[in-house]
Short mmCIF file of N, CA and C in Angstrom, two decimals:
data_model
loop_
_atom_site.label_atom_id
_atom_site.label_comp_id
_atom_site.label_asym_id
_atom_site.label_seq_id
_atom_site.Cartn_x
_atom_site.Cartn_y
_atom_site.Cartn_z
N MET A 1270 0.69 -1.19 0.19
CA MET A 1270 0.07 -0.04 0.00
C MET A 1270 0.79 1.31 0.07
N THR A 1271 0.48 2.38 -0.84
CA THR A 1271 1.31 3.45 -0.96
C THR A 1271 0.36 4.81 -0.65
N ILE A 1272 0.92 5.52 -0.09
CA ILE A 1272 0.24 6.93 0.01
C ILE A 1272 0.40 7.72 -1.27
N ARG A 1273 -0.30 7.95 -1.84
CA ARG A 1273 -0.33 8.72 -3.27
C ARG A 1273 -0.49 10.19 -3.17
N PRO A 1274 0.37 10.97 -4.05
CA PRO A 1274 0.03 12.48 -3.87
C PRO A 1274 -1.38 12.90 -4.29
N ILE A 1275 -2.07 13.79 -3.62
CA ILE A 1275 -3.38 14.23 -4.01
C ILE A 1275 -3.39 15.34 -5.08
N VAL A 1276 -4.23 15.21 -6.03
CA VAL A 1276 -4.40 16.23 -6.97
C VAL A 1276 -5.20 17.38 -6.35
N ARG A 1277 -4.42 18.58 -6.18
CA ARG A 1277 -5.11 19.83 -5.44
C ARG A 1277 -5.85 20.82 -6.47
N TYR A 1278 -6.84 21.44 -6.00
CA TYR A 1278 -8.06 22.16 -6.73
C TYR A 1278 -7.02 23.42 -6.86
N PRO A 1279 -7.27 24.09 -8.19
CA PRO A 1279 -8.10 23.87 -9.23
C PRO A 1279 -7.68 22.98 -10.39
N ASP A 1280 -6.82 22.03 -9.99
CA ASP A 1280 -6.29 21.00 -11.06
C ASP A 1280 -7.43 20.70 -12.02
N ARG A 1281 -7.25 20.77 -13.39
CA ARG A 1281 -8.19 20.42 -14.37
C ARG A 1281 -8.66 19.08 -14.31
N ARG A 1282 -7.84 18.14 -13.86
CA ARG A 1282 -8.37 16.59 -13.80
C ARG A 1282 -9.52 16.62 -12.70
N LEU A 1283 -9.73 17.25 -11.99
CA LEU A 1283 -10.82 17.37 -10.91
C LEU A 1283 -12.16 17.45 -11.90
N ALA A 1284 -11.97 18.12 -12.80
CA ALA A 1284 -13.22 18.63 -13.74
C ALA A 1284 -13.69 17.55 -14.83
N LEU A 1285 -12.80 16.53 -14.96
CA LEU A 1285 -13.12 15.42 -16.04
C LEU A 1285 -13.77 14.40 -15.29
N ALA A 1286 -14.75 13.60 -16.10
CA ALA A 1286 -15.54 12.58 -15.95
C ALA A 1286 -14.68 11.48 -15.87
N ALA A 1287 -14.69 10.47 -14.75
CA ALA A 1287 -13.82 9.23 -14.81
C ALA A 1287 -14.50 8.31 -15.63
N ARG A 1288 -13.62 7.28 -16.18
CA ARG A 1288 -14.07 6.15 -16.79
C ARG A 1288 -14.53 5.09 -16.15
N PRO A 1289 -15.32 4.35 -16.73
CA PRO A 1289 -15.75 3.05 -15.84
C PRO A 1289 -14.61 2.10 -15.72
N VAL A 1290 -14.57 1.40 -14.58
CA VAL A 1290 -13.39 0.13 -14.57
C VAL A 1290 -14.09 -1.04 -15.14
N THR A 1291 -13.25 -1.66 -16.02
CA THR A 1291 -13.58 -2.60 -16.95
C THR A 1291 -12.67 -3.92 -16.48
N ALA A 1292 -11.72 -3.86 -15.78
CA ALA A 1292 -10.71 -4.84 -15.42
C ALA A 1292 -10.87 -5.13 -13.85
N PHE A 1293 -11.13 -6.05 -13.59
CA PHE A 1293 -11.30 -6.42 -11.92
C PHE A 1293 -10.37 -7.34 -11.69
N ASP A 1294 -9.13 -6.76 -11.56
CA ASP A 1294 -7.99 -7.39 -11.11
C ASP A 1294 -7.28 -6.96 -10.16
N GLU A 1295 -5.81 -7.38 -9.98
CA GLU A 1295 -4.94 -7.06 -8.70
C GLU A 1295 -4.69 -5.62 -8.81
N SER A 1296 -4.53 -5.22 -9.99
CA SER A 1296 -4.38 -3.59 -9.95
C SER A 1296 -5.42 -2.60 -9.34
N LEU A 1297 -6.64 -3.28 -9.61
CA LEU A 1297 -7.79 -2.55 -8.96
C LEU A 1297 -7.44 -2.66 -7.67
N ARG A 1298 -7.40 -3.92 -7.14
CA ARG A 1298 -7.32 -4.12 -5.63
C ARG A 1298 -6.07 -3.11 -5.02
N ASP A 1299 -4.91 -3.09 -5.67
CA ASP A 1299 -3.84 -2.19 -5.48
C ASP A 1299 -4.40 -0.66 -5.22
N LEU A 1300 -5.12 -0.26 -6.48
CA LEU A 1300 -5.55 1.09 -6.38
C LEU A 1300 -6.52 1.42 -5.08
N ALA A 1301 -7.39 0.37 -4.84
CA ALA A 1301 -8.44 0.64 -3.89
C ALA A 1301 -7.38 0.64 -2.54
N ASN A 1302 -6.47 -0.03 -2.27
CA ASN A 1302 -5.59 -0.09 -1.09
C ASN A 1302 -4.88 1.18 -0.83
N ASP A 1303 -4.55 1.62 -1.99
CA ASP A 1303 -3.80 3.12 -2.22
C ASP A 1303 -4.51 4.06 -1.81
N LEU A 1304 -5.79 4.12 -2.36
CA LEU A 1304 -6.77 5.08 -2.07
C LEU A 1304 -7.07 5.19 -0.51
N LEU A 1305 -7.15 4.04 0.07
CA LEU A 1305 -7.48 4.06 1.61
C LEU A 1305 -6.45 4.41 2.37
N GLU A 1306 -5.28 4.18 1.98
CA GLU A 1306 -4.19 4.66 2.79
C GLU A 1306 -3.77 6.28 2.69
N THR A 1307 -4.21 6.62 1.49
CA THR A 1307 -3.97 8.06 0.96
C THR A 1307 -5.11 8.87 1.88
N MET A 1308 -6.32 8.28 1.82
CA MET A 1308 -7.52 8.93 2.48
C MET A 1308 -7.25 8.89 3.83
N ARG A 1309 -6.80 8.02 4.40
CA ARG A 1309 -6.45 8.10 5.98
C ARG A 1309 -5.34 8.99 6.16
N ALA A 1310 -4.14 9.33 5.41
CA ALA A 1310 -3.12 10.13 5.63
C ALA A 1310 -3.52 11.61 5.31
N ALA A 1311 -4.57 11.60 4.67
CA ALA A 1311 -5.01 13.04 4.23
C ALA A 1311 -5.34 14.20 5.35
N PRO A 1312 -6.28 13.80 6.44
CA PRO A 1312 -7.02 12.68 6.56
C PRO A 1312 -8.18 13.08 6.01
N GLY A 1313 -9.16 11.99 5.81
CA GLY A 1313 -10.45 12.19 5.15
C GLY A 1313 -11.38 11.07 5.32
N ILE A 1314 -12.56 11.15 4.98
CA ILE A 1314 -13.43 10.01 5.16
C ILE A 1314 -13.88 9.53 3.71
N GLY A 1315 -13.54 10.06 2.87
CA GLY A 1315 -13.79 9.72 1.37
C GLY A 1315 -12.80 10.10 0.24
N ILE A 1316 -12.63 9.24 -0.66
CA ILE A 1316 -11.73 9.78 -1.76
C ILE A 1316 -12.18 8.88 -2.87
N THR A 1317 -11.85 9.53 -4.13
CA THR A 1317 -11.88 9.02 -5.44
C THR A 1317 -10.50 8.81 -6.18
N ALA A 1318 -10.54 7.96 -7.20
CA ALA A 1318 -9.42 7.78 -7.91
C ALA A 1318 -8.84 9.05 -8.56
N PRO A 1319 -9.89 9.86 -9.13
CA PRO A 1319 -9.47 11.29 -9.72
C PRO A 1319 -8.74 11.82 -8.82
N HIS A 1320 -9.02 11.79 -7.26
CA HIS A 1320 -8.20 12.74 -6.41
C HIS A 1320 -6.67 12.32 -6.29
N ILE A 1321 -6.48 11.21 -7.04
CA ILE A 1321 -4.96 10.71 -6.98
C ILE A 1321 -4.59 10.66 -8.37
N GLY A 1322 -5.32 11.37 -9.27
CA GLY A 1322 -4.98 11.57 -10.74
C GLY A 1322 -5.21 10.16 -11.61
N VAL A 1323 -6.11 9.21 -11.01
CA VAL A 1323 -6.42 8.03 -11.89
C VAL A 1323 -7.66 8.36 -12.49
N PRO A 1324 -7.92 8.37 -13.62
CA PRO A 1324 -9.36 8.80 -14.06
C PRO A 1324 -10.25 7.58 -13.98
N LEU A 1325 -10.24 6.77 -13.13
CA LEU A 1325 -11.37 5.74 -13.10
C LEU A 1325 -12.56 5.79 -11.73
N ARG A 1326 -13.65 5.09 -12.09
CA ARG A 1326 -14.71 5.24 -11.37
C ARG A 1326 -14.59 4.33 -10.06
N VAL A 1327 -13.69 4.76 -9.00
CA VAL A 1327 -13.43 4.07 -7.95
C VAL A 1327 -13.82 4.77 -6.70
N VAL A 1328 -14.53 4.61 -5.57
CA VAL A 1328 -14.63 5.37 -4.25
C VAL A 1328 -14.24 4.73 -3.34
N VAL A 1329 -13.64 5.16 -2.46
CA VAL A 1329 -13.28 4.54 -0.92
C VAL A 1329 -13.72 5.29 0.09
N LEU A 1330 -14.70 4.80 0.99
CA LEU A 1330 -15.16 5.54 2.12
C LEU A 1330 -14.94 5.01 3.44
N GLU A 1331 -14.71 5.48 4.11
CA GLU A 1331 -14.32 4.93 5.80
C GLU A 1331 -14.97 5.89 6.82
N LEU A 1332 -16.09 5.78 7.08
CA LEU A 1332 -17.02 6.88 8.07
C LEU A 1332 -16.61 6.58 9.55
N ASP A 1333 -16.51 5.45 9.58
CA ASP A 1333 -16.05 5.01 11.29
C ASP A 1333 -15.53 3.58 11.29
N ALA A 1334 -14.60 3.50 12.21
CA ALA A 1334 -13.88 2.46 12.30
C ALA A 1334 -14.54 1.22 12.69
N LYS A 1335 -15.74 1.26 13.20
CA LYS A 1335 -16.75 -0.08 13.49
C LYS A 1335 -16.97 -0.66 11.81
N ASP A 1336 -17.49 0.43 11.28
CA ASP A 1336 -18.14 -0.23 9.78
C ASP A 1336 -16.98 -0.51 8.87
N GLY A 1337 -15.88 0.04 9.08
CA GLY A 1337 -14.74 -0.27 8.14
C GLY A 1337 -14.61 0.57 6.96
N ALA A 1338 -13.84 0.46 5.97
CA ALA A 1338 -13.79 1.04 4.84
C ALA A 1338 -14.49 0.13 3.77
N ARG A 1339 -15.17 0.88 2.91
CA ARG A 1339 -16.09 0.29 1.97
C ARG A 1339 -15.37 0.92 0.55
N THR A 1340 -15.00 -0.10 -0.44
CA THR A 1340 -15.00 0.36 -1.92
C THR A 1340 -15.91 0.17 -2.95
N TYR A 1341 -16.20 1.25 -3.79
CA TYR A 1341 -17.36 1.29 -4.65
C TYR A 1341 -16.80 1.43 -5.99
N VAL A 1342 -17.20 0.49 -6.87
CA VAL A 1342 -16.57 0.54 -8.47
C VAL A 1342 -17.68 0.91 -9.12
N ASN A 1343 -17.58 1.86 -10.02
CA ASN A 1343 -18.73 2.19 -11.00
C ASN A 1343 -19.66 2.81 -10.22
N PRO A 1344 -20.16 3.25 -9.07
CA PRO A 1344 -21.07 3.63 -8.67
C PRO A 1344 -22.03 4.59 -9.26
N GLU A 1345 -23.43 4.27 -9.05
CA GLU A 1345 -24.35 5.04 -9.86
C GLU A 1345 -25.52 5.30 -8.82
N ILE A 1346 -26.04 6.40 -8.76
CA ILE A 1346 -27.24 6.71 -7.95
C ILE A 1346 -28.46 6.38 -8.91
N THR A 1347 -28.99 5.51 -8.13
CA THR A 1347 -30.44 5.00 -8.94
C THR A 1347 -31.74 5.60 -8.37
N TRP A 1348 -31.84 6.22 -7.33
CA TRP A 1348 -32.90 6.80 -6.47
C TRP A 1348 -32.50 7.79 -5.62
N ALA A 1349 -33.05 8.98 -5.45
CA ALA A 1349 -32.93 10.01 -4.39
C ALA A 1349 -34.05 10.38 -3.81
N SER A 1350 -34.13 10.49 -2.68
CA SER A 1350 -35.30 11.03 -1.86
C SER A 1350 -35.77 12.69 -2.34
N PRO A 1351 -37.00 12.95 -2.25
CA PRO A 1351 -37.19 14.23 -2.44
C PRO A 1351 -36.85 15.19 -1.33
N LYS A 1352 -36.84 14.66 -0.18
CA LYS A 1352 -36.42 15.42 1.08
C LYS A 1352 -34.87 15.85 0.87
N MET A 1353 -34.57 17.06 1.22
CA MET A 1353 -32.97 17.48 1.19
C MET A 1353 -32.44 17.75 2.66
N ILE A 1354 -31.25 17.67 2.76
CA ILE A 1354 -30.52 18.18 4.06
C ILE A 1354 -29.45 18.80 3.65
N LEU A 1355 -29.04 19.76 4.63
CA LEU A 1355 -27.78 20.43 4.70
C LEU A 1355 -26.65 19.74 5.34
N HIS A 1356 -25.49 19.54 4.81
CA HIS A 1356 -24.27 18.83 5.38
C HIS A 1356 -23.08 19.83 4.89
N ARG A 1357 -22.20 19.77 6.18
CA ARG A 1357 -20.84 20.57 5.70
C ARG A 1357 -19.95 19.54 4.83
N GLU A 1358 -19.56 19.95 4.02
CA GLU A 1358 -18.68 19.27 3.17
C GLU A 1358 -17.24 19.84 2.87
N GLY A 1359 -16.22 19.17 2.41
CA GLY A 1359 -14.98 19.58 2.15
C GLY A 1359 -14.33 18.53 1.20
N SER A 1360 -13.01 18.70 0.77
CA SER A 1360 -12.30 17.74 -0.12
C SER A 1360 -10.99 17.62 0.16
N VAL A 1361 -10.40 16.25 0.07
CA VAL A 1361 -9.15 16.16 0.29
C VAL A 1361 -8.26 17.04 -0.57
N SER A 1362 -8.95 17.44 -1.76
CA SER A 1362 -8.20 18.09 -2.83
C SER A 1362 -8.18 19.49 -2.61
N MET A 1363 -8.52 20.04 -1.31
CA MET A 1363 -8.94 21.52 -0.97
C MET A 1363 -8.94 21.51 0.64
N PRO A 1364 -7.98 21.19 1.29
CA PRO A 1364 -7.83 20.83 2.76
C PRO A 1364 -7.99 22.23 3.41
N GLY A 1365 -8.85 22.21 4.47
CA GLY A 1365 -9.03 23.36 5.18
C GLY A 1365 -10.11 24.22 4.96
N VAL A 1366 -10.83 23.92 3.79
CA VAL A 1366 -12.10 24.76 3.48
C VAL A 1366 -13.20 23.65 3.48
N ASN A 1367 -14.38 24.39 3.85
CA ASN A 1367 -15.71 23.28 3.87
C ASN A 1367 -16.88 24.46 3.97
N ASP A 1368 -17.72 24.01 3.54
CA ASP A 1368 -19.17 24.82 3.49
C ASP A 1368 -20.15 23.85 3.81
N GLU A 1369 -21.58 24.43 4.02
CA GLU A 1369 -22.75 23.66 3.82
C GLU A 1369 -23.34 23.49 2.43
N VAL A 1370 -23.56 22.21 2.22
CA VAL A 1370 -23.96 21.78 0.96
C VAL A 1370 -25.40 21.00 0.78
N GLN A 1371 -26.34 21.41 0.18
CA GLN A 1371 -27.54 20.84 -0.02
C GLN A 1371 -27.63 19.46 -0.91
N ARG A 1372 -28.16 18.39 -0.23
CA ARG A 1372 -27.98 17.10 -0.70
C ARG A 1372 -29.31 16.35 -0.46
N HIS A 1373 -29.54 15.44 -1.32
CA HIS A 1373 -30.71 14.41 -1.15
C HIS A 1373 -30.64 13.72 0.71
N ALA A 1374 -31.66 13.53 1.23
CA ALA A 1374 -31.49 12.97 2.40
C ALA A 1374 -31.30 11.47 2.43
N ARG A 1375 -31.90 10.75 1.62
CA ARG A 1375 -31.35 9.37 1.32
C ARG A 1375 -31.30 9.13 -0.28
N VAL A 1376 -30.25 8.22 -0.60
CA VAL A 1376 -30.20 7.92 -1.92
C VAL A 1376 -29.93 6.28 -2.11
N ARG A 1377 -30.09 5.79 -3.07
CA ARG A 1377 -30.00 4.34 -3.36
C ARG A 1377 -28.97 4.20 -4.64
N ILE A 1378 -27.77 3.56 -4.42
CA ILE A 1378 -26.84 3.50 -5.44
C ILE A 1378 -26.61 2.04 -5.81
N SER A 1379 -26.26 1.89 -7.03
CA SER A 1379 -25.77 0.55 -7.50
C SER A 1379 -24.24 0.86 -7.71
N TYR A 1380 -23.38 -0.44 -7.52
CA TYR A 1380 -22.03 -0.22 -7.90
C TYR A 1380 -21.42 -1.80 -7.89
N GLN A 1381 -20.36 -1.86 -8.17
CA GLN A 1381 -19.77 -3.21 -8.24
C GLN A 1381 -18.68 -3.11 -6.95
N ASP A 1382 -18.46 -4.25 -6.70
CA ASP A 1382 -17.34 -4.57 -5.62
C ASP A 1382 -16.10 -4.89 -6.31
N LEU A 1383 -15.03 -4.95 -5.50
CA LEU A 1383 -13.59 -5.43 -6.34
C LEU A 1383 -13.68 -6.69 -7.10
N ASP A 1384 -14.47 -7.51 -7.06
CA ASP A 1384 -14.50 -8.86 -7.83
C ASP A 1384 -15.58 -8.39 -9.06
N GLY A 1385 -16.13 -7.54 -9.14
CA GLY A 1385 -16.95 -6.98 -10.28
C GLY A 1385 -18.45 -7.50 -9.91
N ASN A 1386 -18.80 -7.91 -8.94
CA ASN A 1386 -20.20 -8.36 -8.52
C ASN A 1386 -21.09 -7.11 -8.38
N MET A 1387 -22.37 -7.31 -8.89
CA MET A 1387 -23.25 -5.98 -8.79
C MET A 1387 -23.79 -5.96 -7.34
N GLN A 1388 -23.87 -4.82 -6.64
CA GLN A 1388 -24.20 -4.53 -5.50
C GLN A 1388 -25.22 -3.30 -5.42
N HIS A 1389 -25.97 -3.24 -4.60
CA HIS A 1389 -27.01 -2.17 -3.99
C HIS A 1389 -26.98 -1.73 -2.64
N GLU A 1390 -27.05 -0.43 -2.42
CA GLU A 1390 -26.99 -0.18 -0.93
C GLU A 1390 -27.74 1.44 -1.02
N GLU A 1391 -28.84 1.16 -0.07
CA GLU A 1391 -29.63 2.53 0.25
C GLU A 1391 -28.83 3.16 1.60
N SER A 1392 -28.77 4.41 1.50
CA SER A 1392 -28.05 5.06 2.73
C SER A 1392 -28.90 6.36 3.04
N ASP A 1393 -28.61 6.82 4.20
CA ASP A 1393 -29.23 8.08 4.82
C ASP A 1393 -28.06 8.96 5.71
N GLY A 1394 -28.22 10.18 5.83
CA GLY A 1394 -27.23 10.94 6.80
C GLY A 1394 -26.01 11.01 5.79
N LEU A 1395 -24.83 10.81 6.83
CA LEU A 1395 -23.40 11.16 6.46
C LEU A 1395 -23.25 10.01 5.09
N ARG A 1396 -23.40 8.86 5.04
CA ARG A 1396 -23.30 8.04 4.02
C ARG A 1396 -23.74 8.32 2.78
N ALA A 1397 -24.95 8.76 2.81
CA ALA A 1397 -25.70 9.46 1.56
C ALA A 1397 -25.06 10.68 1.00
N VAL A 1398 -24.71 11.60 1.99
CA VAL A 1398 -24.23 12.66 1.54
C VAL A 1398 -22.94 12.22 0.88
N CYS A 1399 -22.07 11.60 1.38
CA CYS A 1399 -20.63 11.11 0.80
C CYS A 1399 -21.03 10.29 -0.46
N HIS A 1400 -22.04 9.21 -0.56
CA HIS A 1400 -22.12 8.88 -1.74
C HIS A 1400 -22.37 9.82 -3.03
N GLN A 1401 -23.27 10.95 -2.61
CA GLN A 1401 -23.50 11.88 -3.72
C GLN A 1401 -22.40 12.82 -3.91
N HIS A 1402 -21.48 13.20 -2.97
CA HIS A 1402 -20.19 14.01 -3.16
C HIS A 1402 -19.44 13.17 -3.85
N GLU A 1403 -19.08 11.91 -3.72
CA GLU A 1403 -17.98 11.31 -4.45
C GLU A 1403 -18.47 11.02 -5.76
N ILE A 1404 -19.78 10.55 -6.26
CA ILE A 1404 -20.20 10.10 -7.45
C ILE A 1404 -20.08 11.47 -8.23
N ASP A 1405 -20.49 12.90 -7.33
CA ASP A 1405 -20.17 14.29 -8.41
C ASP A 1405 -18.77 14.10 -8.80
N GLN A 1406 -18.09 13.82 -7.81
CA GLN A 1406 -16.69 14.05 -8.35
C GLN A 1406 -16.01 13.01 -9.43
N LEU A 1407 -16.66 11.64 -9.37
CA LEU A 1407 -16.40 10.89 -10.62
C LEU A 1407 -17.01 11.43 -11.86
N ASP A 1408 -18.02 12.35 -11.79
CA ASP A 1408 -18.60 12.89 -12.81
C ASP A 1408 -17.93 14.27 -13.49
N GLY A 1409 -17.04 14.58 -12.57
CA GLY A 1409 -16.17 15.91 -12.95
C GLY A 1409 -16.67 16.99 -12.38
N MET A 1410 -17.63 16.97 -11.24
CA MET A 1410 -18.46 18.07 -10.53
C MET A 1410 -17.62 18.09 -9.34
N PHE A 1411 -16.78 19.41 -9.01
CA PHE A 1411 -16.09 19.41 -7.53
C PHE A 1411 -17.28 20.02 -6.74
N TRP A 1412 -17.40 19.67 -5.36
CA TRP A 1412 -18.20 19.93 -4.79
C TRP A 1412 -18.53 21.60 -4.56
N LEU A 1413 -17.56 22.26 -4.79
CA LEU A 1413 -17.72 23.87 -4.64
C LEU A 1413 -18.93 24.28 -5.85
N GLN A 1414 -19.08 23.59 -6.83
CA GLN A 1414 -19.99 23.58 -7.82
C GLN A 1414 -21.34 23.61 -7.60
N ARG A 1415 -21.65 23.09 -6.34
CA ARG A 1415 -23.11 23.03 -5.57
C ARG A 1415 -23.41 24.17 -4.69
N LEU A 1416 -22.50 25.24 -4.63
CA LEU A 1416 -22.39 26.34 -3.75
C LEU A 1416 -22.96 27.63 -4.74
N SER A 1417 -23.36 28.60 -4.16
CA SER A 1417 -23.87 29.84 -4.85
C SER A 1417 -22.15 30.28 -5.21
N ARG A 1418 -22.46 31.25 -6.27
CA ARG A 1418 -21.23 31.76 -6.85
C ARG A 1418 -20.26 32.77 -5.72
N LEU A 1419 -21.24 33.37 -5.01
CA LEU A 1419 -20.64 34.33 -3.79
C LEU A 1419 -20.06 33.31 -2.89
N LYS A 1420 -20.48 32.12 -2.41
CA LYS A 1420 -20.03 31.33 -1.32
C LYS A 1420 -18.75 30.84 -2.14
N ARG A 1421 -18.69 30.10 -3.27
CA ARG A 1421 -17.70 29.57 -3.95
C ARG A 1421 -16.50 30.56 -4.33
N ASP A 1422 -16.64 31.69 -4.52
CA ASP A 1422 -15.68 32.75 -4.65
C ASP A 1422 -14.83 33.06 -3.34
N ARG A 1423 -15.72 32.97 -2.37
CA ARG A 1423 -15.25 33.39 -0.92
C ARG A 1423 -14.21 32.24 -0.57
N LEU A 1424 -14.65 31.03 -0.87
CA LEU A 1424 -14.14 29.94 -0.48
C LEU A 1424 -12.76 29.68 -1.01
N VAL A 1425 -12.80 30.01 -2.54
CA VAL A 1425 -11.48 29.88 -3.46
C VAL A 1425 -10.29 31.04 -2.78
N LYS A 1426 -10.89 32.20 -2.53
CA LYS A 1426 -9.81 33.11 -2.17
C LYS A 1426 -9.22 32.72 -0.57
N LYS A 1427 -10.16 31.91 0.12
CA LYS A 1427 -9.72 31.39 1.38
C LYS A 1427 -8.56 30.48 1.39
N TYR A 1428 -9.00 29.62 0.22
CA TYR A 1428 -8.21 28.48 0.05
C TYR A 1428 -6.87 29.08 -0.40
N GLU A 1429 -6.78 29.74 -1.72
CA GLU A 1429 -5.70 30.36 -2.03
C GLU A 1429 -4.83 31.02 -1.10
N LYS A 1430 -5.42 31.87 -0.27
CA LYS A 1430 -4.67 32.51 0.87
C LYS A 1430 -3.88 31.52 1.81
N MET A 1431 -4.79 30.53 2.03
CA MET A 1431 -4.11 29.61 2.87
C MET A 1431 -3.08 28.65 2.25
N SER A 1432 -3.22 28.55 1.01
CA SER A 1432 -2.05 27.86 0.03
C SER A 1432 -0.95 28.55 0.20
N ARG A 1433 -0.77 29.90 0.07
CA ARG A 1433 0.43 30.84 -0.03
C ARG A 1433 0.96 30.80 1.45
N GLY A 1434 0.18 30.57 2.51
CA GLY A 1434 0.68 30.46 3.76
C GLY A 1434 0.52 31.88 4.37
N SER A 1435 -0.24 32.79 3.76
CA SER A 1435 -0.35 34.28 4.39
C SER A 1435 -1.41 34.24 5.52
#
């Protein structure tokens, strides 16, 4: 397992849609393990392959130690509740910056496991927010795009200032 360098905002690779995974082999398992180690080191609770510059539809989430880490390959939202919630979000690609984003309260996703088997999961709360956030990233939508222009500009300025060390 290797901790990989994280692609930082505003790198253009974060705005590209990731390609579906077609090979369920040892290199996919290695990628999932590297994502987990990189996410833990960041630290974060979710990461996608595009966050480390690999344009594949792979997500790793670890919301708590009891549940452990989960890997989602080629995840897609198949249903979303009409009820919405606000939740504070950020990104390993833009550390130190976060804000509240409106998301569906519940979602159902379909995905493949590391062996290529089709799976389904329904989630609410933090896990539902993470599913939506990371699938957005796989689609090339950085979380800031869910905010108003005013909020987005304010956060980008804050991040630029933090990055300069001022």
